């Protein structure tokens, strides 16, 4: 069964604790990555994966988005195995949170663990998956976060979000991982984000390109 899953995740290096996936992927990849992470945990019942993903209607209004390709969904493997004992137990450790804009995503990550979202920091392992955040709209509310998100440097509006994600996973004292899955992020934003995650200097001459 694990062999059947492995080919779905061959472009994701789950060894690293900070991961960005550049290659194209299908909508079931976040769930397969979550299951794989939980399978590798010594105590899956004391572990958790949280998937932050856009609300479904945001895929419908964005002309650049291939709705059938990346929208969070289940595939045939999950349909066939999702009700089985072990996989069903692993799926019960996955929380899916649908967000409507970048501000809401940033706040959800900043307040983790939130009692309003029925969250507790797991004892064994924690993975947070940020899925397709580049299709999320900004928010016009004039807050400190909104001001940061409006920065003109390509990709800099994602930095506080990813920073909040890193801070959240680090609350788990054992195994933790942040996974960013995004097929629509422009190359300049991706480079900025990579430099941030790898603690390198962000180039000042990045071109402004992409879907904006």
mmCIF file of C-alpha atoms in Angstrom:
data_model
loop_
_atom_site.group_PDB
_atom_site.id
_atom_site.type_symbol
_atom_site.label_atom_id
_atom_site.label_comp_id
_atom_site.label_asym_id
_atom_site.label_seq_id
_atom_site.Cartn_x
_atom_site.Cartn_y
_atom_site.Cartn_z
ATOM 1 C CA UNK A 1 0.000 0.000 0.000
ATOM 2 C CA UNK A 2 2.852 2.382 0.859
ATOM 3 C CA UNK A 3 4.471 1.577 -2.503
ATOM 4 C CA UNK A 4 1.279 2.676 -4.246
ATOM 5 C CA UNK A 5 1.529 6.008 -2.458
ATOM 6 C CA UNK A 6 5.242 6.566 -2.968
ATOM 7 C CA UNK A 7 5.005 7.485 -6.656
ATOM 8 C CA UNK A 8 2.493 10.204 -5.809
ATOM 9 C CA UNK A 9 5.051 11.865 -3.530
ATOM 10 C CA UNK A 10 8.270 11.218 -5.433
ATOM 11 C CA UNK A 11 8.853 14.962 -5.998
ATOM 12 C CA UNK A 12 8.402 15.788 -2.298
ATOM 13 C CA UNK A 13 11.379 15.378 0.020
ATOM 14 C CA UNK A 14 9.677 14.782 3.349
ATOM 15 C CA UNK A 15 13.047 14.487 5.088
ATOM 16 C CA UNK A 16 13.427 18.268 5.233
ATOM 17 C CA UNK A 17 11.358 20.189 7.762
ATOM 18 C CA UNK A 18 10.830 23.140 5.396
ATOM 19 C CA UNK A 19 9.588 22.140 1.977
ATOM 20 C CA UNK A 20 8.370 23.971 -1.115
ATOM 21 C CA UNK A 21 7.059 21.938 -4.015
ATOM 22 C CA UNK A 22 7.562 23.616 -7.369
ATOM 23 C CA UNK A 23 6.418 20.814 -9.649
ATOM 24 C CA UNK A 24 2.861 20.312 -10.752
ATOM 25 C CA UNK A 25 0.775 18.073 -8.519
ATOM 26 C CA UNK A 26 -2.805 16.896 -8.250
ATOM 27 C CA UNK A 27 -5.438 17.852 -5.727
ATOM 28 C CA UNK A 28 -4.987 14.730 -3.610
ATOM 29 C CA UNK A 29 -1.274 15.358 -2.994
ATOM 30 C CA UNK A 30 -1.791 17.281 0.295
ATOM 31 C CA UNK A 31 -3.747 14.362 1.742
ATOM 32 C CA UNK A 32 -1.175 11.805 0.575
ATOM 33 C CA UNK A 33 1.632 13.898 2.055
ATOM 34 C CA UNK A 34 -0.314 14.079 5.317
ATOM 35 C CA UNK A 35 -0.856 10.316 5.422
ATOM 36 C CA UNK A 36 2.815 9.681 4.635
ATOM 37 C CA UNK A 37 3.899 12.007 7.448
ATOM 38 C CA UNK A 38 1.581 10.299 9.927
ATOM 39 C CA UNK A 39 2.738 6.851 8.833
ATOM 40 C CA UNK A 40 6.316 7.863 9.618
ATOM 41 C CA UNK A 41 5.346 9.045 13.093
ATOM 42 C CA UNK A 42 6.092 6.705 16.000
ATOM 43 C CA UNK A 43 2.703 7.540 17.521
ATOM 44 C CA UNK A 44 0.224 8.625 14.814
ATOM 45 C CA UNK A 45 -2.566 8.924 17.364
ATOM 46 C CA UNK A 46 -0.521 11.623 19.120
ATOM 47 C CA UNK A 47 0.278 13.438 15.867
ATOM 48 C CA UNK A 48 -1.626 15.868 13.676
ATOM 49 C CA UNK A 49 -1.620 17.385 10.202
ATOM 50 C CA UNK A 50 -3.389 20.663 9.473
ATOM 51 C CA UNK A 51 -4.112 21.575 5.849
ATOM 52 C CA UNK A 52 -4.877 25.215 5.081
ATOM 53 C CA UNK A 53 -6.490 25.442 1.655
ATOM 54 C CA UNK A 54 -8.519 28.085 -0.244
ATOM 55 C CA UNK A 55 -12.289 27.972 -0.185
ATOM 56 C CA UNK A 56 -13.538 26.150 -3.245
ATOM 57 C CA UNK A 57 -15.248 29.141 -4.843
ATOM 58 C CA UNK A 58 -11.878 30.922 -5.135
ATOM 59 C CA UNK A 59 -10.797 28.334 -7.689
ATOM 60 C CA UNK A 60 -13.863 29.078 -9.769
ATOM 61 C CA UNK A 61 -13.284 32.838 -10.047
ATOM 62 C CA UNK A 62 -9.561 32.703 -10.904
ATOM 63 C CA UNK A 63 -9.024 32.330 -14.649
ATOM 64 C CA UNK A 64 -5.410 31.199 -14.183
ATOM 65 C CA UNK A 65 -6.361 28.203 -12.048
ATOM 66 C CA UNK A 66 -6.889 24.672 -13.288
ATOM 67 C CA UNK A 67 -9.740 23.740 -10.962
ATOM 68 C CA UNK A 68 -9.636 20.053 -11.766
ATOM 69 C CA UNK A 69 -5.905 19.810 -11.212
ATOM 70 C CA UNK A 70 -5.029 21.210 -7.792
ATOM 71 C CA UNK A 71 -8.266 21.858 -5.893
ATOM 72 C CA UNK A 72 -8.129 19.745 -2.731
ATOM 73 C CA UNK A 73 -9.859 16.472 -3.477
ATOM 74 C CA UNK A 74 -9.702 12.718 -2.983
ATOM 75 C CA UNK A 75 -8.461 10.361 -5.667
ATOM 76 C CA UNK A 76 -9.302 6.725 -6.432
ATOM 77 C CA UNK A 77 -6.748 5.418 -3.937
ATOM 78 C CA UNK A 78 -8.275 7.439 -1.112
ATOM 79 C CA UNK A 79 -11.777 6.398 -2.119
ATOM 80 C CA UNK A 80 -10.735 2.739 -2.038
ATOM 81 C CA UNK A 81 -8.687 2.858 1.148
ATOM 82 C CA UNK A 82 -10.035 5.778 3.157
ATOM 83 C CA UNK A 83 -12.587 3.669 5.007
ATOM 84 C CA UNK A 84 -10.101 0.966 5.980
ATOM 85 C CA UNK A 85 -8.956 0.726 9.567
ATOM 86 C CA UNK A 86 -5.416 2.079 9.550
ATOM 87 C CA UNK A 87 -5.916 4.694 6.814
ATOM 88 C CA UNK A 88 -9.207 5.810 8.359
ATOM 89 C CA UNK A 89 -7.432 6.353 11.682
ATOM 90 C CA UNK A 90 -4.712 8.379 9.985
ATOM 91 C CA UNK A 91 -7.262 10.502 8.127
ATOM 92 C CA UNK A 92 -8.939 11.273 11.458
ATOM 93 C CA UNK A 93 -5.701 13.020 12.497
ATOM 94 C CA UNK A 94 -5.940 15.460 9.565
ATOM 95 C CA UNK A 95 -7.722 18.784 9.995
ATOM 96 C CA UNK A 96 -8.699 20.734 6.873
ATOM 97 C CA UNK A 97 -9.264 24.484 7.239
ATOM 98 C CA UNK A 98 -10.595 26.446 4.257
ATOM 99 C CA UNK A 99 -9.616 30.110 4.245
ATOM 100 C CA UNK A 100 -10.934 33.016 2.192
ATOM 101 C CA UNK A 101 -7.959 35.388 2.031
ATOM 102 C CA UNK A 102 -4.326 35.882 3.028
ATOM 103 C CA UNK A 103 -5.219 37.805 6.173
ATOM 104 C CA UNK A 104 -7.374 34.980 7.482
ATOM 105 C CA UNK A 105 -4.632 32.462 6.715
ATOM 106 C CA UNK A 106 -2.018 34.571 8.515
ATOM 107 C CA UNK A 107 -4.247 34.921 11.570
ATOM 108 C CA UNK A 108 -5.138 31.215 11.709
ATOM 109 C CA UNK A 109 -1.447 30.351 11.723
ATOM 110 C CA UNK A 110 -0.593 33.084 14.241
ATOM 111 C CA UNK A 111 -3.154 31.911 16.818
ATOM 112 C CA UNK A 112 -2.317 28.193 16.565
ATOM 113 C CA UNK A 113 -3.336 26.255 18.583
ATOM 114 C CA UNK A 114 -6.802 27.793 18.608
ATOM 115 C CA UNK A 115 -9.482 26.467 20.926
ATOM 116 C CA UNK A 116 -12.075 27.900 18.527
ATOM 117 C CA UNK A 117 -10.726 25.514 15.872
ATOM 118 C CA UNK A 118 -10.510 22.641 18.374
ATOM 119 C CA UNK A 119 -6.720 22.520 18.144
ATOM 120 C CA UNK A 120 -4.120 21.282 20.597
ATOM 121 C CA UNK A 121 -0.398 20.974 20.002
ATOM 122 C CA UNK A 122 0.264 17.239 19.511
ATOM 123 C CA UNK A 123 2.779 15.422 21.673
ATOM 124 C CA UNK A 124 4.486 13.427 18.921
ATOM 125 C CA UNK A 125 4.481 15.157 15.522
ATOM 126 C CA UNK A 126 2.932 18.115 13.715
ATOM 127 C CA UNK A 127 2.770 18.969 10.025
ATOM 128 C CA UNK A 128 1.215 22.126 8.627
ATOM 129 C CA UNK A 129 0.454 22.215 4.897
ATOM 130 C CA UNK A 130 -0.155 25.579 3.234
ATOM 131 C CA UNK A 131 -1.922 24.764 -0.015
ATOM 132 C CA UNK A 132 -2.307 27.143 -3.002
ATOM 133 C CA UNK A 133 -2.012 30.348 -0.989
ATOM 134 C CA UNK A 134 -1.062 32.282 -4.142
ATOM 135 C CA UNK A 135 -4.681 32.208 -5.346
ATOM 136 C CA UNK A 136 -5.929 33.755 -2.112
ATOM 137 C CA UNK A 137 -6.902 37.436 -2.372
ATOM 138 C CA UNK A 138 -5.520 40.021 0.016
ATOM 139 C CA UNK A 139 -7.778 41.823 2.442
ATOM 140 C CA UNK A 140 -8.444 45.566 2.216
ATOM 141 C CA UNK A 141 -8.651 45.932 6.003
ATOM 142 C CA UNK A 142 -5.918 48.320 7.095
ATOM 143 C CA UNK A 143 -4.092 46.348 9.758
ATOM 144 C CA UNK A 144 -0.407 45.817 10.465
ATOM 145 C CA UNK A 145 -0.627 42.456 8.765
ATOM 146 C CA UNK A 146 -2.329 43.973 5.740
ATOM 147 C CA UNK A 147 0.407 46.590 5.460
ATOM 148 C CA UNK A 148 3.040 43.858 5.512
ATOM 149 C CA UNK A 149 1.180 41.853 2.901
ATOM 150 C CA UNK A 150 1.087 44.894 0.628
ATOM 151 C CA UNK A 151 4.894 45.160 0.403
ATOM 152 C CA UNK A 152 6.076 45.572 -3.229
ATOM 153 C CA UNK A 153 8.967 43.059 -3.018
ATOM 154 C CA UNK A 154 7.914 39.957 -5.015
ATOM 155 C CA UNK A 155 6.714 37.279 -2.634
ATOM 156 C CA UNK A 156 7.250 39.340 0.511
ATOM 157 C CA UNK A 157 3.523 39.263 1.244
ATOM 158 C CA UNK A 158 3.898 35.507 1.855
ATOM 159 C CA UNK A 159 6.730 35.876 4.389
ATOM 160 C CA UNK A 160 4.616 36.690 7.485
ATOM 161 C CA UNK A 161 2.326 33.798 6.606
ATOM 162 C CA UNK A 162 5.155 31.295 6.267
ATOM 163 C CA UNK A 163 6.808 32.787 9.346
ATOM 164 C CA UNK A 164 3.637 32.154 11.323
ATOM 165 C CA UNK A 165 3.578 28.623 9.934
ATOM 166 C CA UNK A 166 7.155 27.979 11.059
ATOM 167 C CA UNK A 167 6.410 29.353 14.517
ATOM 168 C CA UNK A 168 3.342 27.104 14.758
ATOM 169 C CA UNK A 169 5.102 23.849 13.846
ATOM 170 C CA UNK A 170 7.960 24.645 16.213
ATOM 171 C CA UNK A 171 5.495 24.468 19.101
ATOM 172 C CA UNK A 172 5.695 20.701 18.699
ATOM 173 C CA UNK A 173 8.872 19.719 20.531
ATOM 174 C CA UNK A 174 9.403 16.442 18.692
ATOM 175 C CA UNK A 175 8.912 16.026 14.923
ATOM 176 C CA UNK A 176 7.528 18.945 12.949
ATOM 177 C CA UNK A 177 7.294 19.979 9.325
ATOM 178 C CA UNK A 178 5.994 22.831 7.188
ATOM 179 C CA UNK A 179 4.973 21.979 3.630
ATOM 180 C CA UNK A 180 4.077 24.637 1.058
ATOM 181 C CA UNK A 181 2.247 23.263 -1.989
ATOM 182 C CA UNK A 182 1.607 25.841 -4.687
ATOM 183 C CA UNK A 183 1.584 25.396 -8.464
ATOM 184 C CA UNK A 184 0.520 28.978 -9.186
ATOM 185 C CA UNK A 185 3.149 31.010 -7.348
ATOM 186 C CA UNK A 186 5.272 33.073 -9.733
ATOM 187 C CA UNK A 187 8.988 32.355 -9.944
ATOM 188 C CA UNK A 188 10.101 35.598 -8.248
ATOM 189 C CA UNK A 189 7.840 35.017 -5.260
ATOM 190 C CA UNK A 190 9.018 31.434 -5.048
ATOM 191 C CA UNK A 191 12.653 32.548 -5.036
ATOM 192 C CA UNK A 192 11.971 35.076 -2.279
ATOM 193 C CA UNK A 193 10.241 32.405 -0.227
ATOM 194 C CA UNK A 194 13.065 29.936 -0.755
ATOM 195 C CA UNK A 195 15.640 32.481 0.390
ATOM 196 C CA UNK A 196 13.556 33.134 3.484
ATOM 197 C CA UNK A 197 13.186 29.454 4.358
ATOM 198 C CA UNK A 198 16.851 28.745 3.725
ATOM 199 C CA UNK A 199 17.878 31.878 5.648
ATOM 200 C CA UNK A 200 19.652 33.396 2.668
ATOM 201 C CA UNK A 201 19.795 37.014 1.492
ATOM 202 C CA UNK A 202 16.803 37.972 -0.685
ATOM 203 C CA UNK A 203 17.979 39.469 -4.021
ATOM 204 C CA UNK A 204 16.971 43.091 -4.503
ATOM 205 C CA UNK A 205 16.616 42.873 -8.290
ATOM 206 C CA UNK A 206 13.889 40.235 -8.532
ATOM 207 C CA UNK A 207 11.571 40.849 -11.509
ATOM 208 C CA UNK A 208 7.878 41.325 -10.861
ATOM 209 C CA UNK A 209 6.113 38.565 -12.757
ATOM 210 C CA UNK A 210 3.396 35.958 -12.378
ATOM 211 C CA UNK A 211 -0.340 35.939 -11.947
ATOM 212 C CA UNK A 212 -0.924 39.191 -10.125
#
